[in-house]
Tab-separated table of C-alpha atoms in Angstrom:
chain	number	residue	atom	x	y	z
K	1	UNK	CA	17.529	9.389	21.249
K	2	UNK	CA	19.497	9.533	17.774
K	3	UNK	CA	21.608	6.299	16.450
K	4	UNK	CA	25.624	6.154	16.148
K	5	UNK	CA	24.569	6.171	11.773
K	6	UNK	CA	21.766	8.726	12.226
K	7	UNK	CA	23.852	11.423	10.664
K	8	UNK	CA	20.885	14.251	8.713
K	9	UNK	CA	17.300	14.737	9.774
K	10	UNK	CA	14.663	14.668	6.438
K	11	UNK	CA	11.409	15.621	5.795
K	12	UNK	CA	9.852	15.094	2.643
K	13	UNK	CA	7.165	16.820	1.386
K	14	UNK	CA	4.926	14.163	0.746
K	15	UNK	CA	5.296	12.300	4.575
K	16	UNK	CA	5.302	15.974	6.103
K	17	UNK	CA	1.784	17.491	4.003
K	18	UNK	CA	0.379	14.541	5.011
K	19	UNK	CA	1.019	14.782	8.311
K	20	UNK	CA	-0.184	18.027	8.251
K	21	UNK	CA	-3.453	17.674	7.048
K	22	UNK	CA	-2.276	19.052	3.168
K	23	UNK	CA	-1.617	17.008	0.698
K	24	UNK	CA	2.074	17.184	-1.770
K	25	UNK	CA	2.903	19.094	-4.454
K	26	UNK	CA	3.140	22.732	-2.784
K	27	UNK	CA	0.005	22.434	-0.666
K	28	UNK	CA	1.504	23.238	2.161
K	29	UNK	CA	1.068	27.032	2.801
K	30	UNK	CA	4.963	28.104	2.783
K	31	UNK	CA	4.966	29.456	6.433
K	32	UNK	CA	3.432	26.280	7.428
K	33	UNK	CA	6.266	24.467	5.976
K	34	UNK	CA	9.019	27.257	7.208
K	35	UNK	CA	7.706	27.158	10.795
K	36	UNK	CA	7.276	22.895	10.879
K	37	UNK	CA	11.072	23.148	9.467
K	38	UNK	CA	12.015	25.755	12.766
K	39	UNK	CA	10.539	23.279	15.141
K	40	UNK	CA	12.557	20.428	13.745
K	41	UNK	CA	15.772	22.239	13.675
K	42	UNK	CA	15.095	23.249	17.112
K	43	UNK	CA	14.454	20.146	18.406
K	44	UNK	CA	17.804	18.500	18.163
K	45	UNK	CA	22.139	19.206	17.182
K	46	UNK	CA	21.667	17.089	13.642
K	47	UNK	CA	21.874	19.258	10.424
K	48	UNK	CA	17.672	19.288	8.758
K	49	UNK	CA	17.530	18.904	4.524
K	50	UNK	CA	13.677	19.759	3.849
K	51	UNK	CA	12.072	19.093	0.737
K	52	UNK	CA	11.583	22.372	-0.694
K	53	UNK	CA	9.435	21.160	-4.110
K	54	UNK	CA	10.034	23.508	-6.432
K	55	UNK	CA	11.170	26.445	-4.079
K	56	UNK	CA	7.543	28.134	-3.559
K	57	UNK	CA	7.039	30.535	-5.997
K	58	UNK	CA	6.738	30.414	-9.889
K	59	UNK	CA	9.828	32.874	-10.799
K	60	UNK	CA	13.558	32.393	-9.955
K	61	UNK	CA	13.675	35.431	-7.555
K	62	UNK	CA	10.483	34.964	-5.297
K	63	UNK	CA	12.473	31.404	-4.783
K	64	UNK	CA	15.398	32.498	-3.642
K	65	UNK	CA	13.190	34.859	-1.318
K	66	UNK	CA	11.458	31.651	0.135
K	67	UNK	CA	15.397	29.961	0.618
K	68	UNK	CA	16.044	32.783	2.638
K	69	UNK	CA	13.588	32.535	4.607
K	70	UNK	CA	14.611	28.561	5.388
K	71	UNK	CA	16.515	26.886	8.633
K	72	UNK	CA	17.638	23.915	7.759
K	73	UNK	CA	20.792	22.295	6.818
K	74	UNK	CA	20.006	22.070	3.392
K	75	UNK	CA	17.291	21.540	1.050
K	76	UNK	CA	16.099	19.545	-2.291
K	77	UNK	CA	14.477	21.461	-5.125
K	78	UNK	CA	12.396	20.212	-7.933
K	79	UNK	CA	12.924	20.839	-11.311
K	80	UNK	CA	9.004	20.671	-12.192
K	81	UNK	CA	6.340	23.651	-11.566
K	82	UNK	CA	4.824	25.638	-8.801
K	83	UNK	CA	1.280	24.032	-7.446
K	84	UNK	CA	-1.240	25.601	-10.703
K	85	UNK	CA	2.066	27.507	-12.269
K	86	UNK	CA	3.117	25.079	-15.113
K	87	UNK	CA	3.235	21.225	-16.298
K	88	UNK	CA	5.488	18.999	-16.594
K	89	UNK	CA	9.502	20.331	-15.762
K	90	UNK	CA	11.162	23.054	-16.739
K	91	UNK	CA	13.226	24.228	-19.586
K	92	UNK	CA	16.964	23.474	-18.240
K	93	UNK	CA	18.291	27.336	-18.495
K	94	UNK	CA	15.236	28.261	-16.977
K	95	UNK	CA	16.151	25.930	-13.607
K	96	UNK	CA	19.774	26.155	-14.171
K	97	UNK	CA	18.529	29.910	-12.813
K	98	UNK	CA	16.676	28.884	-10.629
K	99	UNK	CA	19.358	27.132	-8.773
K	100	UNK	CA	22.059	29.464	-9.310
K	101	UNK	CA	19.211	31.858	-7.674
K	102	UNK	CA	18.880	29.631	-4.539
K	103	UNK	CA	22.677	29.309	-4.121
K	104	UNK	CA	22.998	33.039	-4.219
K	105	UNK	CA	20.317	34.011	-2.077
K	106	UNK	CA	21.414	30.985	0.841
K	107	UNK	CA	25.114	31.842	0.921
K	108	UNK	CA	23.891	35.624	1.489
K	109	UNK	CA	21.991	34.643	4.694
K	110	UNK	CA	23.022	30.351	5.499
K	111	UNK	CA	26.818	29.322	5.591
K	112	UNK	CA	27.422	25.679	4.496
K	113	UNK	CA	23.688	25.653	2.904
K	114	UNK	CA	23.450	22.473	0.631
K	115	UNK	CA	20.793	22.065	-2.705
K	116	UNK	CA	20.523	19.104	-4.150
K	117	UNK	CA	18.470	19.591	-7.790
K	118	UNK	CA	16.218	16.409	-8.746
K	119	UNK	CA	14.229	15.498	-11.135
K	120	UNK	CA	10.739	14.817	-10.904
K	121	UNK	CA	10.369	13.275	-14.575
K	122	UNK	CA	10.588	9.320	-13.578
K	123	UNK	CA	7.625	10.315	-11.018
K	124	UNK	CA	5.558	12.635	-13.800
K	125	UNK	CA	5.516	9.430	-16.162
K	126	UNK	CA	3.920	6.858	-13.811
K	127	UNK	CA	1.662	9.632	-12.458
K	128	UNK	CA	0.702	9.674	-16.022
K	129	UNK	CA	0.101	6.147	-16.207
K	130	UNK	CA	-2.102	6.143	-13.362
K	131	UNK	CA	-4.325	8.495	-15.008
K	132	UNK	CA	-4.050	6.443	-17.582
K	133	UNK	CA	-4.866	3.674	-16.222
K	134	UNK	CA	-7.394	4.377	-13.647
K	135	UNK	CA	-9.989	6.660	-17.119
K	136	UNK	CA	-9.903	3.385	-19.083
């Protein structure tokens, strides 16, 4: 049963990964993410947003194809690299290109789909500090 204030279902990559026996950072296989999102969407009438990490692809076209396979109301897209494809943050031009590709893919198959771009620079700095402390 939902409360009067509940308007949207969201799931994070960290918590979803942990619940499914994986970690964060695109360690959950894409097909598992897509199936999990579809199950959540089918479970009720609220819109669902997905923490879609960096799009599960190294290229803008690959990421756009993945967005087109997703059943959800919207996504969060990060500006970092998929697991193992690079370190740090992508150049701004690359991020803009990826967002445009995601938008075009979503518009083609998902009317009303929203994309929220987010940055992970604060999280990366925190992880770096934690790693440095553990090395001391």
